[in-house]
Structures are given as C-alpha cells and as structure tokens.
C-alpha cells in the first residue's frame, strides 16, 4: 500500500495508508466498524480503486487492474458455495474455469482437500456440512488456483464461539502449510492476536500501529491501541523527571515509577499511564519499594473461570482492574469483599507512558473493560 487514500465524496475512508505485507505472511487489519479496514481490503482485491496512491502486488502497480485479473482471491463471511455441486466440484470450479487439464484439476483439488482435511467429505453437498466444514471448502476453493494473496473478510463471523476458536488454529495451520500470504480483516482482537504474524490496528481511516501481536499488546503506540487490544488500566496524569527509560508519573493520587513510551513527553506534560490488569498484584499489606504501589478499596469481585476480576478504586477515585488466578498464592483474595482495604502494585516495567488522549471516564472504565 503506497500512500493510499480513498475518498467517497467528502468522506475519507482511508487516509495515507503506507505499509508492505511480506510474502507468506499472515497479516491482519484490526479495528472497530468504520475504521477503513474493509475498504483497504477491497482496494487490495480490486473492488475499489484508490483516490490517491498505488496498490502494488509483487512490485507491480495493480491499482487500475480489474479484480478478476489480479492473482488474488477473497473469502467472505458468506461462503457462497454452489449448493448443487459436491465439495469436490466446488473446489474444482477455479482450475476448470482456468482451462486446466483434467489430471491437473484432480491433482490440485485432491491436494487442497487434504490440506483442509475434507478428503472424506469430497462427495457431499454443502448442505450436508457444518459451518466450519463449509468455511474450509470456501478456503480450498480460494486457494486451489495458488493466488499470490488470499483476502479474508471476517470469515469466522457466522460461526459459534467454540467453532470460531477451533477455526482460528485451523486457519493458521492451513496458511503455514500452503505458504500463501493471508490478509485478514476482523474487529475481533482475539482472532488477530491468535493467528497473525503482524497486525495493523486502524482507527477512523488511519493506521495507528503495525507490529507483532506481542508488540501491539505490550507496547501500544497510543491510548486507542491500548484500549482496543485486550484490556487495560488507563489513567490520566503527568510525566515527571526521566531517568533512562524510567519516569516519575503522577497519577492515582501519588507518584509512581513508570516505563517511558516511544513518544517523548516533556517534563510535567500531560500523559496517560497504561497497566494491563494481569500485571496488577493485589495484597493486604504494603509491597516492596521497587514496585509501583497505591492503596485501594475493593469495589467488586467477579469469578470469570480462569481468572478472578477485582474491581478496585484508588484514593483519587480512579478505577483499578486486576486479574488474579483462582489458585496459588492469590487464591485467598477471592474472599475479599466490597469495602475491604488492599494495596495494588505492579512492576514499573509492566507500565507504559502514552501520549495524553481521551479515555473512558472513571465511572465508565469498568463497563468499557467488560465490553472489550
């Protein structure tokens, strides 16, 4: 994507998208509805032409090349399988349309059905398959012509939760086996984190950050990315003196040691401090001097299966969310009740100072974390 902008009249759907996707990479575009990810995918596919800039496929400008002449296939949320054809014939449709010989068609189809583990279902009709099996037929049909890239527009959206989880690992396995570039569009952060080699997080038409799942999660570039990927405690405050990669940060009614982010913030400047809930430790007594720590009061204790979610409030009424395990040294914390005094702490390395930005108000943060 070479400085690509897409406008619809006065509306800018994509603003100066400039990035490359490597051959054989599983690349996801992640963001809320209306952020421009699907429009970007449609420009790569050839269904939309960029207003400015160029889309290059293997170095060649294909911005004005029709979709059917690009060596790219797309799998949509609705698989559009031919209901009157068998699984085998659905997959064979592409190479037959390309006038491949019968032996070549048979080789390709049998090979692809083996990859998607549907060899035993080759003679069934789509109506005789589960949702996950239908999706794998759509994948095989899209891959059988060996495209340079496969585009996937929220293909798991129609599946139930359990099947979506299974298919996330299946998609990654298939991508590794065939070695074709996958470009995946989703608003589901878990899908992107589970499957991707790299993720582009988009917001109102712009790419906020591109990086590996670990980079995006551990070192978000903005408050938006931190709040959209996973769950995050986000607190307004001011950055103080900087010493190496550490800074004093004024928030929660105290001064906390914190890790500096990539963006330089002047001494005393407004900023936002991020700490992931699983990095927060809760205790009934003060912690060591090497930790960032604040007294807090328990607001709520919620059992969520693999974690217990503690909702706390700091002395300045800022909310603090902590995730603890039901077993081990923290197990006794599940007996806490609203109103109990505790201490919330975390390693300074577990925090990150981000440029100041609007975040949910203290009264709304708890609800936004549940929704995210």
mmCIF file of C-alpha atoms in Angstrom:
data_model
loop_
_atom_site.group_PDB
_atom_site.id
_atom_site.type_symbol
_atom_site.label_atom_id
_atom_site.label_comp_id
_atom_site.label_asym_id
_atom_site.label_seq_id
_atom_site.Cartn_x
_atom_site.Cartn_y
_atom_site.Cartn_z
ATOM 1 C CA UNK A 1 0.000 0.000 0.000
ATOM 2 C CA UNK A 2 1.908 3.000 -1.339
ATOM 3 C CA UNK A 3 0.473 6.158 0.326
ATOM 4 C CA UNK A 4 -3.079 5.070 -0.491
ATOM 5 C CA UNK A 5 -6.036 7.351 0.225
ATOM 6 C CA UNK A 6 -9.657 6.523 -0.548
ATOM 7 C CA UNK A 7 -12.383 9.177 -0.546
ATOM 8 C CA UNK A 8 -16.105 8.815 -1.069
ATOM 9 C CA UNK A 9 -17.130 12.376 -1.958
ATOM 10 C CA UNK A 10 -16.031 14.376 1.112
ATOM 11 C CA UNK A 11 -15.636 11.335 3.353
ATOM 12 C CA UNK A 12 -12.091 9.983 3.802
ATOM 13 C CA UNK A 13 -12.433 6.220 4.337
ATOM 14 C CA UNK A 14 -8.679 5.515 4.260
ATOM 15 C CA UNK A 15 -6.028 8.185 4.839
ATOM 16 C CA UNK A 16 -2.482 7.730 3.505
ATOM 17 C CA UNK A 17 -2.134 4.002 4.197
ATOM 18 C CA UNK A 18 1.540 3.200 3.671
ATOM 19 C CA UNK A 19 2.814 -0.276 4.533
ATOM 20 C CA UNK A 20 4.021 -3.527 2.989
ATOM 21 C CA UNK A 21 2.878 -7.099 3.570
ATOM 22 C CA UNK A 22 5.517 -9.794 3.194
ATOM 23 C CA UNK A 23 5.181 -12.872 1.019
ATOM 24 C CA UNK A 24 3.837 -15.782 3.060
ATOM 25 C CA UNK A 25 2.811 -13.537 5.950
ATOM 26 C CA UNK A 26 -0.408 -13.781 7.968
ATOM 27 C CA UNK A 27 -1.296 -10.083 8.186
ATOM 28 C CA UNK A 28 -4.410 -8.837 9.978
ATOM 29 C CA UNK A 29 -6.162 -5.485 9.757
ATOM 30 C CA UNK A 30 -7.934 -4.896 13.044
ATOM 31 C CA UNK A 31 -10.228 -2.132 14.167
ATOM 32 C CA UNK A 32 -13.798 -1.106 15.030
ATOM 33 C CA UNK A 33 -16.573 -0.756 12.485
ATOM 34 C CA UNK A 34 -15.987 2.155 10.133
ATOM 35 C CA UNK A 35 -12.217 2.318 10.656
ATOM 36 C CA UNK A 36 -11.384 1.640 6.969
ATOM 37 C CA UNK A 37 -10.131 -1.950 7.170
ATOM 38 C CA UNK A 38 -12.684 -3.429 4.760
ATOM 39 C CA UNK A 39 -12.215 -0.537 2.310
ATOM 40 C CA UNK A 40 -8.465 -1.219 2.393
ATOM 41 C CA UNK A 41 -9.129 -4.899 1.696
ATOM 42 C CA UNK A 42 -11.449 -4.026 -1.185
ATOM 43 C CA UNK A 43 -8.736 -1.852 -2.752
ATOM 44 C CA UNK A 44 -6.259 -4.737 -2.497
ATOM 45 C CA UNK A 45 -8.845 -7.068 -4.050
ATOM 46 C CA UNK A 46 -9.658 -4.632 -6.871
ATOM 47 C CA UNK A 47 -13.288 -3.940 -5.914
ATOM 48 C CA UNK A 48 -12.396 -0.293 -5.218
ATOM 49 C CA UNK A 49 -9.786 1.968 -6.815
ATOM 50 C CA UNK A 50 -7.661 4.258 -4.627
ATOM 51 C CA UNK A 51 -8.262 8.004 -4.924
ATOM 52 C CA UNK A 52 -4.545 8.612 -4.393
ATOM 53 C CA UNK A 53 -1.500 6.365 -4.186
ATOM 54 C CA UNK A 54 -0.941 2.890 -5.569
ATOM 55 C CA UNK A 55 -1.607 -0.721 -4.661
ATOM 56 C CA UNK A 56 1.380 -2.837 -5.700
ATOM 57 C CA UNK A 57 1.296 -6.620 -5.988
ATOM 58 C CA UNK A 58 4.757 -8.157 -6.170
ATOM 59 C CA UNK A 59 6.113 -4.748 -7.199
ATOM 60 C CA UNK A 60 3.564 -4.138 -9.988
ATOM 61 C CA UNK A 61 1.015 -1.315 -9.722
ATOM 62 C CA UNK A 62 -2.407 -3.016 -9.935
ATOM 63 C CA UNK A 63 -4.460 -0.006 -8.803
ATOM 64 C CA UNK A 64 -6.435 0.072 -12.046
ATOM 65 C CA UNK A 65 -6.330 -3.670 -12.799
ATOM 66 C CA UNK A 66 -9.804 -5.297 -12.517
ATOM 67 C CA UNK A 67 -10.346 -7.732 -9.667
ATOM 68 C CA UNK A 68 -10.674 -10.789 -11.927
ATOM 69 C CA UNK A 69 -7.270 -10.077 -13.500
ATOM 70 C CA UNK A 70 -5.391 -9.891 -10.183
ATOM 71 C CA UNK A 71 -3.815 -13.056 -8.813
ATOM 72 C CA UNK A 72 -5.777 -12.591 -5.590
ATOM 73 C CA UNK A 73 -8.787 -14.444 -4.160
ATOM 74 C CA UNK A 74 -11.227 -13.402 -1.435
ATOM 75 C CA UNK A 75 -13.162 -15.387 1.171
ATOM 76 C CA UNK A 76 -16.148 -13.522 2.591
ATOM 77 C CA UNK A 77 -18.244 -14.131 5.704
ATOM 78 C CA UNK A 78 -20.907 -15.709 3.491
ATOM 79 C CA UNK A 79 -19.141 -18.501 1.639
ATOM 80 C CA UNK A 80 -21.414 -18.581 -1.464
ATOM 81 C CA UNK A 81 -20.752 -22.262 -2.191
ATOM 82 C CA UNK A 82 -22.594 -23.772 -5.148
ATOM 83 C CA UNK A 83 -25.370 -25.749 -3.413
ATOM 84 C CA UNK A 84 -25.938 -28.163 -6.334
ATOM 85 C CA UNK A 85 -22.248 -29.150 -6.554
ATOM 86 C CA UNK A 86 -20.310 -31.562 -4.396
ATOM 87 C CA UNK A 87 -17.427 -30.388 -2.252
ATOM 88 C CA UNK A 88 -15.013 -31.748 -4.872
ATOM 89 C CA UNK A 89 -16.730 -29.894 -7.719
ATOM 90 C CA UNK A 90 -16.911 -26.649 -5.711
ATOM 91 C CA UNK A 91 -13.151 -26.734 -5.232
ATOM 92 C CA UNK A 92 -12.571 -27.777 -8.858
ATOM 93 C CA UNK A 93 -14.522 -24.791 -10.189
ATOM 94 C CA UNK A 94 -11.491 -22.471 -10.241
ATOM 95 C CA UNK A 95 -8.967 -24.642 -12.107
ATOM 96 C CA UNK A 96 -11.683 -25.813 -14.518
ATOM 97 C CA UNK A 97 -12.556 -22.174 -15.274
ATOM 98 C CA UNK A 98 -8.839 -21.596 -15.906
ATOM 99 C CA UNK A 99 -8.935 -24.405 -18.509
ATOM 100 C CA UNK A 100 -6.560 -26.685 -16.630
ATOM 101 C CA UNK A 101 -6.318 -30.282 -17.803
ATOM 102 C CA UNK A 102 -8.324 -32.988 -16.043
ATOM 103 C CA UNK A 103 -5.235 -34.530 -14.435
ATOM 104 C CA UNK A 104 -4.046 -31.132 -13.141
ATOM 105 C CA UNK A 105 -7.526 -30.342 -11.796
ATOM 106 C CA UNK A 106 -7.639 -33.688 -9.986
ATOM 107 C CA UNK A 107 -4.164 -33.195 -8.511
ATOM 108 C CA UNK A 108 -4.899 -29.692 -7.251
ATOM 109 C CA UNK A 109 -8.318 -30.497 -5.799
ATOM 110 C CA UNK A 110 -7.167 -33.678 -4.048
ATOM 111 C CA UNK A 111 -4.136 -31.856 -2.640
ATOM 112 C CA UNK A 112 -6.225 -28.953 -1.323
ATOM 113 C CA UNK A 113 -8.896 -31.197 0.204
ATOM 114 C CA UNK A 114 -6.094 -32.986 2.030
ATOM 115 C CA UNK A 115 -4.783 -29.652 3.372
ATOM 116 C CA UNK A 116 -8.215 -28.616 4.708
ATOM 117 C CA UNK A 117 -8.899 -32.177 5.946
ATOM 118 C CA UNK A 118 -12.034 -32.735 3.888
ATOM 119 C CA UNK A 119 -10.968 -35.671 1.704
ATOM 120 C CA UNK A 120 -13.639 -37.909 3.258
ATOM 121 C CA UNK A 121 -16.320 -35.290 2.516
ATOM 122 C CA UNK A 122 -15.496 -34.808 -1.168
ATOM 123 C CA UNK A 123 -18.816 -36.224 -2.438
ATOM 124 C CA UNK A 124 -21.068 -34.374 -0.015
ATOM 125 C CA UNK A 125 -23.115 -31.296 -0.873
ATOM 126 C CA UNK A 126 -22.631 -28.051 1.114
ATOM 127 C CA UNK A 127 -25.965 -28.505 2.912
ATOM 128 C CA UNK A 128 -24.604 -31.737 4.430
ATOM 129 C CA UNK A 129 -21.670 -29.912 6.078
ATOM 130 C CA UNK A 130 -21.235 -27.981 9.313
ATOM 131 C CA UNK A 131 -20.415 -24.268 9.281
ATOM 132 C CA UNK A 132 -16.738 -24.930 9.911
ATOM 133 C CA UNK A 133 -16.582 -27.508 7.121
ATOM 134 C CA UNK A 134 -18.277 -25.108 4.705
ATOM 135 C CA UNK A 135 -15.710 -22.493 5.568
ATOM 136 C CA UNK A 136 -12.876 -24.918 4.810
ATOM 137 C CA UNK A 137 -14.483 -25.694 1.431
ATOM 138 C CA UNK A 138 -14.533 -21.951 0.677
ATOM 139 C CA UNK A 139 -10.858 -21.751 1.677
ATOM 140 C CA UNK A 140 -9.914 -24.689 -0.518
ATOM 141 C CA UNK A 141 -11.800 -23.199 -3.468
ATOM 142 C CA UNK A 142 -9.985 -19.876 -2.994
ATOM 143 C CA UNK A 143 -6.550 -21.486 -2.609
ATOM 144 C CA UNK A 144 -6.697 -24.093 -5.341
ATOM 145 C CA UNK A 145 -5.555 -21.613 -8.031
ATOM 146 C CA UNK A 146 -2.465 -20.702 -5.948
ATOM 147 C CA UNK A 147 -3.135 -16.938 -5.606
ATOM 148 C CA UNK A 148 -0.390 -14.509 -4.606
ATOM 149 C CA UNK A 149 -2.563 -13.498 -1.661
ATOM 150 C CA UNK A 150 -5.778 -14.652 -0.049
ATOM 151 C CA UNK A 151 -8.032 -11.963 1.414
ATOM 152 C CA UNK A 152 -10.383 -12.917 4.251
ATOM 153 C CA UNK A 153 -13.135 -10.525 5.286
ATOM 154 C CA UNK A 154 -14.342 -11.612 8.759
ATOM 155 C CA UNK A 155 -14.879 -15.224 7.584
ATOM 156 C CA UNK A 156 -15.476 -16.561 11.115
ATOM 157 C CA UNK A 157 -18.259 -14.137 11.976
ATOM 158 C CA UNK A 158 -21.069 -16.598 11.161
ATOM 159 C CA UNK A 159 -19.680 -19.376 13.393
ATOM 160 C CA UNK A 160 -20.480 -20.027 17.028
ATOM 161 C CA UNK A 161 -17.882 -19.161 19.688
ATOM 162 C CA UNK A 162 -16.446 -22.662 20.171
ATOM 163 C CA UNK A 163 -16.119 -23.258 16.431
ATOM 164 C CA UNK A 164 -14.521 -19.832 15.921
ATOM 165 C CA UNK A 165 -11.803 -20.766 18.414
ATOM 166 C CA UNK A 166 -11.155 -24.071 16.628
ATOM 167 C CA UNK A 167 -11.087 -22.424 13.206
ATOM 168 C CA UNK A 168 -8.571 -19.788 14.330
ATOM 169 C CA UNK A 169 -5.964 -22.513 14.779
ATOM 170 C CA UNK A 170 -7.116 -24.313 11.620
ATOM 171 C CA UNK A 171 -6.699 -21.146 9.544
ATOM 172 C CA UNK A 172 -3.179 -20.604 10.860
ATOM 173 C CA UNK A 173 -2.279 -24.256 10.198
ATOM 174 C CA UNK A 174 -3.604 -24.057 6.629
ATOM 175 C CA UNK A 175 -1.744 -20.802 5.988
ATOM 176 C CA UNK A 176 1.530 -22.318 7.173
ATOM 177 C CA UNK A 177 1.053 -25.433 5.043
ATOM 178 C CA UNK A 178 0.227 -23.620 1.794
ATOM 179 C CA UNK A 179 2.671 -20.723 2.382
ATOM 180 C CA UNK A 180 0.395 -18.142 0.737
ATOM 181 C CA UNK A 181 0.010 -14.590 2.038
ATOM 182 C CA UNK A 182 -3.171 -14.229 4.101
ATOM 183 C CA UNK A 183 -4.631 -10.735 4.626
ATOM 184 C CA UNK A 184 -7.296 -10.944 7.279
ATOM 185 C CA UNK A 185 -9.870 -8.320 8.278
ATOM 186 C CA UNK A 186 -11.506 -8.520 11.701
ATOM 187 C CA UNK A 187 -12.792 -6.466 14.612
ATOM 188 C CA UNK A 188 -12.094 -9.394 16.960
ATOM 189 C CA UNK A 189 -8.856 -8.774 18.851
ATOM 190 C CA UNK A 190 -8.547 -12.419 19.935
ATOM 191 C CA UNK A 191 -8.630 -13.623 16.325
ATOM 192 C CA UNK A 192 -5.924 -11.159 15.342
ATOM 193 C CA UNK A 193 -3.680 -11.965 18.318
ATOM 194 C CA UNK A 194 -4.077 -15.727 17.852
ATOM 195 C CA UNK A 195 -3.388 -16.005 14.126
ATOM 196 C CA UNK A 196 -1.317 -13.059 12.931
ATOM 197 C CA UNK A 197 2.362 -12.611 12.230
ATOM 198 C CA UNK A 198 1.706 -8.852 12.210
ATOM 199 C CA UNK A 199 -1.318 -6.682 12.932
ATOM 200 C CA UNK A 200 -2.292 -3.263 11.583
ATOM 201 C CA UNK A 201 -4.595 -1.508 14.074
ATOM 202 C CA UNK A 202 -6.808 1.013 12.273
ATOM 203 C CA UNK A 203 -8.874 3.904 13.588
ATOM 204 C CA UNK A 204 -11.058 6.365 11.617
ATOM 205 C CA UNK A 205 -9.267 5.644 8.359
ATOM 206 C CA UNK A 206 -5.702 5.740 9.659
ATOM 207 C CA UNK A 207 -3.238 3.037 10.617
ATOM 208 C CA UNK A 208 -2.415 3.677 14.291
ATOM 209 C CA UNK A 209 0.232 0.961 14.653
ATOM 210 C CA UNK A 210 1.688 -2.067 12.869
ATOM 211 C CA UNK A 211 3.582 -4.755 14.749
ATOM 212 C CA UNK A 212 3.645 -8.313 16.003
ATOM 213 C CA UNK A 213 0.880 -9.378 18.415
ATOM 214 C CA UNK A 214 3.336 -9.132 21.323
ATOM 215 C CA UNK A 215 4.485 -5.633 20.270
ATOM 216 C CA UNK A 216 0.934 -4.383 19.848
ATOM 217 C CA UNK A 217 -0.120 -5.783 23.217
ATOM 218 C CA UNK A 218 2.951 -4.949 25.303
ATOM 219 C CA UNK A 219 3.951 -1.642 23.658
ATOM 220 C CA UNK A 220 0.870 0.019 22.155
ATOM 221 C CA UNK A 221 1.655 3.286 20.400
ATOM 222 C CA UNK A 222 -1.459 5.124 21.566
ATOM 223 C CA UNK A 223 -4.271 5.089 24.087
ATOM 224 C CA UNK A 224 -6.615 3.884 21.336
ATOM 225 C CA UNK A 225 -4.474 0.819 20.617
ATOM 226 C CA UNK A 226 -4.006 0.082 24.314
ATOM 227 C CA UNK A 227 -7.751 0.285 24.941
ATOM 228 C CA UNK A 228 -8.748 -1.669 21.818
ATOM 229 C CA UNK A 229 -6.290 -4.562 22.174
ATOM 230 C CA UNK A 230 -7.078 -6.600 25.247
ATOM 231 C CA UNK A 231 -7.992 -4.885 28.496
ATOM 232 C CA UNK A 232 -6.023 -2.034 30.028
ATOM 233 C CA UNK A 233 -5.987 0.218 33.036
ATOM 234 C CA UNK A 234 -5.584 3.760 31.658
ATOM 235 C CA UNK A 235 -5.027 6.695 33.987
ATOM 236 C CA UNK A 236 -4.613 10.411 33.263
ATOM 237 C CA UNK A 237 -1.636 12.100 34.864
ATOM 238 C CA UNK A 238 1.606 13.983 34.323
ATOM 239 C CA UNK A 239 5.047 12.668 33.472
ATOM 240 C CA UNK A 240 7.838 13.971 35.688
ATOM 241 C CA UNK A 241 11.605 13.605 35.573
ATOM 242 C CA UNK A 242 13.028 10.987 33.181
ATOM 243 C CA UNK A 243 15.984 8.767 34.061
ATOM 244 C CA UNK A 244 16.916 6.420 31.225
ATOM 245 C CA UNK A 245 13.770 4.534 30.248
ATOM 246 C CA UNK A 246 12.058 5.343 33.564
ATOM 247 C CA UNK A 247 9.998 8.348 34.564
ATOM 248 C CA UNK A 248 8.121 9.562 37.615
ATOM 249 C CA UNK A 249 4.409 9.626 36.865
ATOM 250 C CA UNK A 250 1.814 11.491 38.897
ATOM 251 C CA UNK A 251 -1.488 9.621 38.963
ATOM 252 C CA UNK A 252 -3.885 7.845 41.364
ATOM 253 C CA UNK A 253 -3.113 10.472 43.978
ATOM 254 C CA UNK A 254 0.573 9.517 44.230
ATOM 255 C CA UNK A 255 3.866 9.412 42.299
ATOM 256 C CA UNK A 256 4.640 6.122 40.520
ATOM 257 C CA UNK A 257 7.778 4.856 38.746
ATOM 258 C CA UNK A 258 6.851 4.063 35.138
ATOM 259 C CA UNK A 259 8.347 2.881 31.861
ATOM 260 C CA UNK A 260 8.678 5.547 29.166
ATOM 261 C CA UNK A 261 6.935 5.008 25.859
ATOM 262 C CA UNK A 262 8.307 5.675 22.377
ATOM 263 C CA UNK A 263 6.812 9.180 22.249
ATOM 264 C CA UNK A 264 8.854 11.848 24.036
ATOM 265 C CA UNK A 265 6.811 13.762 26.592
ATOM 266 C CA UNK A 266 8.134 16.951 28.192
ATOM 267 C CA UNK A 267 8.703 17.165 31.927
ATOM 268 C CA UNK A 268 5.374 17.917 33.567
ATOM 269 C CA UNK A 269 3.435 17.203 30.390
ATOM 270 C CA UNK A 270 0.028 15.516 30.363
ATOM 271 C CA UNK A 271 0.153 11.819 29.590
ATOM 272 C CA UNK A 272 -1.654 8.514 30.129
ATOM 273 C CA UNK A 273 -0.327 5.568 32.121
ATOM 274 C CA UNK A 274 -1.214 2.037 30.973
ATOM 275 C CA UNK A 275 -1.025 -1.167 33.031
ATOM 276 C CA UNK A 276 -2.611 -4.463 31.921
ATOM 277 C CA UNK A 277 -4.946 -5.999 34.565
ATOM 278 C CA UNK A 278 -2.998 -9.278 34.698
ATOM 279 C CA UNK A 279 0.141 -7.357 35.691
ATOM 280 C CA UNK A 280 -1.520 -5.800 38.750
ATOM 281 C CA UNK A 281 -0.796 -7.544 42.053
ATOM 282 C CA UNK A 282 -3.199 -7.179 44.972
ATOM 283 C CA UNK A 283 -2.205 -7.672 48.600
ATOM 284 C CA UNK A 284 -3.493 -6.849 52.041
ATOM 285 C CA UNK A 285 -0.174 -5.329 53.140
ATOM 286 C CA UNK A 286 2.249 -2.803 51.572
ATOM 287 C CA UNK A 287 4.676 -4.086 48.923
ATOM 288 C CA UNK A 288 8.410 -3.539 48.382
ATOM 289 C CA UNK A 289 9.904 -0.179 47.429
ATOM 290 C CA UNK A 290 10.856 -1.466 43.972
ATOM 291 C CA UNK A 291 7.180 -1.691 42.951
ATOM 292 C CA UNK A 292 4.715 0.958 41.845
ATOM 293 C CA UNK A 293 2.024 0.814 44.514
ATOM 294 C CA UNK A 294 -1.108 2.537 45.753
ATOM 295 C CA UNK A 295 -3.644 1.831 48.478
ATOM 296 C CA UNK A 296 -7.064 0.915 47.118
ATOM 297 C CA UNK A 297 -10.526 -0.219 48.149
ATOM 298 C CA UNK A 298 -12.342 -3.268 46.786
ATOM 299 C CA UNK A 299 -15.461 -2.415 44.767
ATOM 300 C CA UNK A 300 -16.356 -5.821 43.301
ATOM 301 C CA UNK A 301 -15.042 -9.401 42.988
ATOM 302 C CA UNK A 302 -16.126 -11.377 39.895
ATOM 303 C CA UNK A 303 -15.321 -15.015 39.131
ATOM 304 C CA UNK A 304 -14.606 -15.444 35.378
ATOM 305 C CA UNK A 305 -13.369 -19.026 35.168
ATOM 306 C CA UNK A 306 -9.602 -18.885 34.581
ATOM 307 C CA UNK A 307 -9.327 -15.510 36.364
ATOM 308 C CA UNK A 308 -10.941 -13.597 39.185
ATOM 309 C CA UNK A 309 -11.571 -9.968 38.306
ATOM 310 C CA UNK A 310 -11.068 -7.476 41.107
ATOM 311 C CA UNK A 311 -12.528 -4.001 40.678
ATOM 312 C CA UNK A 312 -10.753 -1.523 42.934
ATOM 313 C CA UNK A 313 -10.785 2.217 43.431
ATOM 314 C CA UNK A 314 -7.720 4.361 44.215
ATOM 315 C CA UNK A 315 -7.671 7.253 46.729
ATOM 316 C CA UNK A 316 -8.443 9.735 43.931
ATOM 317 C CA UNK A 317 -11.458 7.589 42.842
ATOM 318 C CA UNK A 318 -9.673 6.249 39.734
ATOM 319 C CA UNK A 319 -10.733 2.662 38.918
ATOM 320 C CA UNK A 320 -8.176 -0.154 39.008
ATOM 321 C CA UNK A 321 -8.848 -3.559 37.465
ATOM 322 C CA UNK A 322 -6.773 -6.597 38.497
ATOM 323 C CA UNK A 323 -6.930 -10.168 37.210
ATOM 324 C CA UNK A 324 -5.797 -12.847 39.645
ATOM 325 C CA UNK A 325 -5.761 -16.643 39.407
ATOM 326 C CA UNK A 326 -8.226 -18.701 41.481
ATOM 327 C CA UNK A 327 -5.373 -20.923 42.705
ATOM 328 C CA UNK A 328 -1.886 -20.376 44.090
ATOM 329 C CA UNK A 329 -0.721 -17.596 46.404
ATOM 330 C CA UNK A 330 -3.512 -15.235 45.284
ATOM 331 C CA UNK A 331 -6.341 -17.701 45.945
ATOM 332 C CA UNK A 332 -7.229 -16.101 49.282
ATOM 333 C CA UNK A 333 -8.003 -12.810 47.536
ATOM 334 C CA UNK A 334 -11.214 -14.329 46.185
ATOM 335 C CA UNK A 335 -12.562 -13.970 49.742
ATOM 336 C CA UNK A 336 -12.257 -10.178 49.566
ATOM 337 C CA UNK A 337 -15.481 -8.222 49.818
ATOM 338 C CA UNK A 338 -16.527 -4.718 48.708
ATOM 339 C CA UNK A 339 -15.120 -2.125 51.065
ATOM 340 C CA UNK A 340 -12.021 -4.125 52.043
ATOM 341 C CA UNK A 341 -8.754 -2.109 52.031
ATOM 342 C CA UNK A 342 -5.933 -3.515 49.866
ATOM 343 C CA UNK A 343 -2.785 -2.467 48.041
ATOM 344 C CA UNK A 344 -2.493 -2.587 44.249
ATOM 345 C CA UNK A 345 1.030 -2.814 42.849
ATOM 346 C CA UNK A 346 2.935 -3.660 39.687
ATOM 347 C CA UNK A 347 6.474 -3.654 38.384
ATOM 348 C CA UNK A 348 7.428 -0.346 36.715
ATOM 349 C CA UNK A 349 8.361 -2.419 33.644
ATOM 350 C CA UNK A 350 4.738 -3.572 33.423
ATOM 351 C CA UNK A 351 3.559 0.004 32.868
ATOM 352 C CA UNK A 352 3.854 2.282 29.837
ATOM 353 C CA UNK A 353 3.551 6.062 29.498
ATOM 354 C CA UNK A 354 1.493 7.023 26.446
ATOM 355 C CA UNK A 355 0.661 10.402 24.887
ATOM 356 C CA UNK A 356 -2.348 12.034 26.550
ATOM 357 C CA UNK A 357 -5.677 11.166 24.951
ATOM 358 C CA UNK A 358 -9.310 10.874 25.880
ATOM 359 C CA UNK A 359 -10.065 7.679 27.775
ATOM 360 C CA UNK A 360 -13.290 6.440 29.349
ATOM 361 C CA UNK A 361 -14.274 8.437 32.426
ATOM 362 C CA UNK A 362 -13.618 6.833 35.792
ATOM 363 C CA UNK A 363 -17.268 5.888 36.163
ATOM 364 C CA UNK A 364 -17.339 4.285 32.702
ATOM 365 C CA UNK A 365 -13.982 2.497 32.596
ATOM 366 C CA UNK A 366 -15.225 -0.577 34.428
ATOM 367 C CA UNK A 367 -18.033 -1.046 31.917
ATOM 368 C CA UNK A 368 -15.764 -0.448 28.910
ATOM 369 C CA UNK A 369 -13.334 -3.093 30.140
ATOM 370 C CA UNK A 370 -16.138 -5.644 30.384
ATOM 371 C CA UNK A 371 -17.297 -4.804 26.859
ATOM 372 C CA UNK A 372 -13.792 -5.010 25.400
#
